[in-house]
PDB file of C-alpha atoms in Angstrom:
ATOM      1  CA  UNK V 158       0.000   0.000   0.000  1.00  0.00           C
ATOM      2  CA  UNK V 159       1.550   3.368  -0.967  1.00  0.00           C
ATOM      3  CA  UNK V 160       1.971   6.069   1.639  1.00  0.00           C
ATOM      4  CA  UNK V 161       0.720   9.511   0.923  1.00  0.00           C
ATOM      5  CA  UNK V 162       1.888  12.794   2.355  1.00  0.00           C
ATOM      6  CA  UNK V 163       0.453  16.236   1.865  1.00  0.00           C
ATOM      7  CA  UNK V 164       2.218  18.355  -0.728  1.00  0.00           C
ATOM      8  CA  UNK V 165       3.009  21.994  -0.078  1.00  0.00           C
ATOM      9  CA  UNK V 166      -0.173  24.049  -0.201  1.00  0.00           C
ATOM     10  CA  UNK V 167       1.450  27.382  -1.072  1.00  0.00           C
ATOM     11  CA  UNK V 168       1.079  28.228  -4.778  1.00  0.00           C
ATOM     12  CA  UNK V 169       3.931  29.695  -6.776  1.00  0.00           C
ATOM     13  CA  UNK V 170       3.269  33.448  -6.939  1.00  0.00           C
ATOM     14  CA  UNK V 171       4.232  35.495  -9.966  1.00  0.00           C
ATOM     15  CA  UNK V 172       5.049  39.145  -9.253  1.00  0.00           C
ATOM     16  CA  UNK V 173       5.692  42.227 -11.336  1.00  0.00           C
ATOM     17  CA  UNK V 174       5.819  45.914 -10.504  1.00  0.00           C
ATOM     18  CA  UNK V 175       4.405  48.628 -12.772  1.00  0.00           C
ATOM     19  CA  UNK V 176       4.988  52.303 -12.045  1.00  0.00           C
ATOM     20  CA  UNK V 177       4.955  55.837 -13.376  1.00  0.00           C
ATOM     21  CA  UNK V 178       7.770  58.330 -13.071  1.00  0.00           C
ATOM     22  CA  UNK V 179       8.085  59.903  -9.597  1.00  0.00           C
ATOM     23  CA  UNK V 180       6.957  62.639  -9.791  1.00  0.00           C
ATOM     24  CA  UNK V 181       5.234  62.324 -13.144  1.00  0.00           C
ATOM     25  CA  UNK V 182       5.114  64.954 -15.878  1.00  0.00           C
ATOM     26  CA  UNK V 183       1.892  66.465 -17.266  1.00  0.00           C
ATOM     27  CA  UNK V 184       0.496  65.539 -20.666  1.00  0.00           C
ATOM     28  CA  UNK V 185       1.272  61.820 -20.820  1.00  0.00           C
ATOM     29  CA  UNK V 186      -0.600  58.636 -21.589  1.00  0.00           C
ATOM     30  CA  UNK V 187       1.170  55.419 -20.676  1.00  0.00           C
ATOM     31  CA  UNK V 188      -0.082  51.858 -21.160  1.00  0.00           C
ATOM     32  CA  UNK V 189       1.177  48.795 -19.319  1.00  0.00           C
ATOM     33  CA  UNK V 190       0.305  45.177 -20.083  1.00  0.00           C
ATOM     34  CA  UNK V 191       0.189  42.834 -17.074  1.00  0.00           C
ATOM     35  CA  UNK V 192       0.061  39.141 -17.917  1.00  0.00           C
ATOM     36  CA  UNK V 193       0.443  35.891 -15.984  1.00  0.00           C
ATOM     37  CA  UNK V 194      -0.538  33.176 -18.514  1.00  0.00           C
ATOM     38  CA  UNK V 195      -2.911  30.634 -17.018  1.00  0.00           C
ATOM     39  CA  UNK V 196      -3.406  32.453 -13.689  1.00  0.00           C
ATOM     40  CA  UNK V 197      -6.898  32.375 -12.172  1.00  0.00           C
ATOM     41  CA  UNK V 198      -6.614  35.981 -10.998  1.00  0.00           C
ATOM     42  CA  UNK V 199      -4.290  38.948 -10.510  1.00  0.00           C
ATOM     43  CA  UNK V 200      -4.206  40.895  -7.231  1.00  0.00           C
ATOM     44  CA  UNK V 201      -3.219  44.565  -7.656  1.00  0.00           C
ATOM     45  CA  UNK V 202      -1.635  46.225  -4.607  1.00  0.00           C
ATOM     46  CA  UNK V 203      -0.961  49.959  -5.056  1.00  0.00           C
ATOM     47  CA  UNK V 204       1.879  51.570  -3.109  1.00  0.00           C
ATOM     48  CA  UNK V 205       0.896  53.722  -0.122  1.00  0.00           C
ATOM     49  CA  UNK V 206       2.450  56.749  -1.859  1.00  0.00           C
ATOM     50  CA  UNK V 207       0.276  56.426  -4.975  1.00  0.00           C
ATOM     51  CA  UNK V 208      -1.499  59.662  -5.749  1.00  0.00           C
ATOM     52  CA  UNK V 209      -2.270  62.107  -8.527  1.00  0.00           C
ATOM     53  CA  UNK V 210      -2.527  65.890  -8.539  1.00  0.00           C
ATOM     54  CA  UNK V 211      -6.264  65.777  -9.226  1.00  0.00           C
ATOM     55  CA  UNK V 212      -9.032  63.651 -10.763  1.00  0.00           C
ATOM     56  CA  UNK V 213      -7.954  64.593 -14.303  1.00  0.00           C
ATOM     57  CA  UNK V 214      -4.825  62.499 -13.726  1.00  0.00           C
ATOM     58  CA  UNK V 215      -5.751  58.862 -13.150  1.00  0.00           C
ATOM     59  CA  UNK V 216      -5.047  55.159 -13.505  1.00  0.00           C
ATOM     60  CA  UNK V 217      -7.577  52.840 -15.162  1.00  0.00           C
ATOM     61  CA  UNK V 218      -7.402  49.053 -15.052  1.00  0.00           C
ATOM     62  CA  UNK V 219      -8.855  47.700 -18.296  1.00  0.00           C
ATOM     63  CA  UNK V 220      -9.894  44.143 -19.033  1.00  0.00           C
ATOM     64  CA  UNK V 221      -7.737  44.062 -22.166  1.00  0.00           C
ATOM     65  CA  UNK V 222      -5.918  46.150 -24.761  1.00  0.00           C
ATOM     66  CA  UNK V 223      -9.216  47.185 -26.423  1.00  0.00           C
ATOM     67  CA  UNK V 224      -9.654  49.600 -23.463  1.00  0.00           C
ATOM     68  CA  UNK V 225     -13.425  49.157 -23.624  1.00  0.00           C
ATOM     69  CA  UNK V 226     -14.207  47.694 -20.170  1.00  0.00           C
ATOM     70  CA  UNK V 227     -12.643  48.328 -16.766  1.00  0.00           C
ATOM     71  CA  UNK V 228     -12.076  46.280 -13.634  1.00  0.00           C
ATOM     72  CA  UNK V 229     -13.024  47.824 -10.317  1.00  0.00           C
ATOM     73  CA  UNK V 230     -14.141  51.422  -9.810  1.00  0.00           C
ATOM     74  CA  UNK V 231     -12.946  52.489 -13.245  1.00  0.00           C
ATOM     75  CA  UNK V 232     -10.562  55.278 -12.289  1.00  0.00           C
ATOM     76  CA  UNK V 233      -8.158  55.667  -9.413  1.00  0.00           C
ATOM     77  CA  UNK V 234      -6.914  59.180  -8.689  1.00  0.00           C
ATOM     78  CA  UNK V 235      -6.221  61.793  -6.077  1.00  0.00           C
ATOM     79  CA  UNK V 236      -4.393  61.646  -2.791  1.00  0.00           C
ATOM     80  CA  UNK V 237      -7.247  60.346  -0.651  1.00  0.00           C
ATOM     81  CA  UNK V 238      -5.524  57.075   0.226  1.00  0.00           C
ATOM     82  CA  UNK V 239      -8.237  54.924  -1.321  1.00  0.00           C
ATOM     83  CA  UNK V 240      -6.079  53.154  -3.857  1.00  0.00           C
ATOM     84  CA  UNK V 241      -6.650  49.363  -3.928  1.00  0.00           C
ATOM     85  CA  UNK V 242      -4.236  47.484  -1.705  1.00  0.00           C
ATOM     86  CA  UNK V 243      -2.962  50.648   0.051  1.00  0.00           C
ATOM     87  CA  UNK V 244      -3.814  52.128   3.424  1.00  0.00           C
ATOM     88  CA  UNK V 245      -5.864  49.165   4.580  1.00  0.00           C
ATOM     89  CA  UNK V 246      -7.923  48.974   1.364  1.00  0.00           C
ATOM     90  CA  UNK V 247      -8.415  45.537  -0.181  1.00  0.00           C
ATOM     91  CA  UNK V 248      -6.384  44.868  -3.324  1.00  0.00           C
ATOM     92  CA  UNK V 249      -8.151  45.014  -6.679  1.00  0.00           C
ATOM     93  CA  UNK V 250      -8.819  41.404  -7.669  1.00  0.00           C
ATOM     94  CA  UNK V 251      -8.830  40.938 -11.436  1.00  0.00           C
ATOM     95  CA  UNK V 252     -10.480  37.588 -12.288  1.00  0.00           C
ATOM     96  CA  UNK V 253      -8.311  37.073 -15.352  1.00  0.00           C
ATOM     97  CA  UNK V 254      -4.722  36.251 -16.244  1.00  0.00           C
ATOM     98  CA  UNK V 255      -4.164  39.659 -17.880  1.00  0.00           C
ATOM     99  CA  UNK V 256      -5.147  43.313 -17.781  1.00  0.00           C
ATOM    100  CA  UNK V 257      -4.014  46.656 -19.183  1.00  0.00           C
ATOM    101  CA  UNK V 258      -3.196  49.641 -16.985  1.00  0.00           C
ATOM    102  CA  UNK V 259      -3.543  53.130 -18.435  1.00  0.00           C
ATOM    103  CA  UNK V 260      -1.998  56.121 -16.684  1.00  0.00           C
ATOM    104  CA  UNK V 261      -3.205  59.514 -17.913  1.00  0.00           C
ATOM    105  CA  UNK V 262      -1.792  62.854 -16.824  1.00  0.00           C
ATOM    106  CA  UNK V 263      -3.636  65.871 -18.153  1.00  0.00           C
ATOM    107  CA  UNK V 264      -1.641  68.504 -20.045  1.00  0.00           C
ATOM    108  CA  UNK V 265      -3.248  71.216 -17.918  1.00  0.00           C
ATOM    109  CA  UNK V 266      -1.987  69.710 -14.645  1.00  0.00           C
ATOM    110  CA  UNK V 267       0.299  72.175 -12.939  1.00  0.00           C
ATOM    111  CA  UNK V 268       0.857  70.455  -9.589  1.00  0.00           C
ATOM    112  CA  UNK V 269       3.424  67.707  -9.215  1.00  0.00           C
ATOM    113  CA  UNK V 270       2.355  64.440  -7.622  1.00  0.00           C
ATOM    114  CA  UNK V 271       4.117  61.181  -6.902  1.00  0.00           C
ATOM    115  CA  UNK V 272       2.229  59.047  -9.445  1.00  0.00           C
ATOM    116  CA  UNK V 273       1.671  55.359  -8.874  1.00  0.00           C
ATOM    117  CA  UNK V 274       3.370  52.041  -8.255  1.00  0.00           C
ATOM    118  CA  UNK V 275       1.468  48.786  -8.242  1.00  0.00           C
ATOM    119  CA  UNK V 276       2.600  45.294  -7.338  1.00  0.00           C
ATOM    120  CA  UNK V 277       0.714  42.725  -9.415  1.00  0.00           C
ATOM    121  CA  UNK V 278       0.668  39.213  -7.965  1.00  0.00           C
ATOM    122  CA  UNK V 279      -0.867  36.033  -9.351  1.00  0.00           C
ATOM    123  CA  UNK V 280      -0.732  32.308  -8.544  1.00  0.00           C
ATOM    124  CA  UNK V 281       0.887  30.590 -11.489  1.00  0.00           C
ATOM    125  CA  UNK V 282       1.402  27.002 -12.551  1.00  0.00           C
ATOM    126  CA  UNK V 283       5.058  25.964 -12.440  1.00  0.00           C
ATOM    127  CA  UNK V 284       4.732  24.588 -15.973  1.00  0.00           C
ATOM    128  CA  UNK V 285       3.944  28.114 -17.228  1.00  0.00           C
ATOM    129  CA  UNK V 286       7.202  29.511 -15.818  1.00  0.00           C
ATOM    130  CA  UNK V 287      10.082  29.625 -18.280  1.00  0.00           C
TER     131      UNK V 287
END
């Protein structure tokens, strides 16, 4: 009779960091692809320092590169400390293995702000890791 023992229950976690310049310049649009092939979800944890000068400057988390549908609240902006995964807020859970982040800074923005940094984490299958 074979003996069985429990395997490790901790999944392999893929991680990548996406960020703007600190501080960021006005009048920019930047797009970032986040992908963990085969992952069931991606957890987005914004840095505590994430913040924009005003609501005209923002980060959107889109479902894909078509930029037609968003995950979560749609736009994240300001310095109110309500960025997903920061200041006690729950991370933004993206139920997909990919998403597109868009950072927009309005050309009319005069104030400097820190920008954003987000740690994206996803459980991945070891066979998907190169």
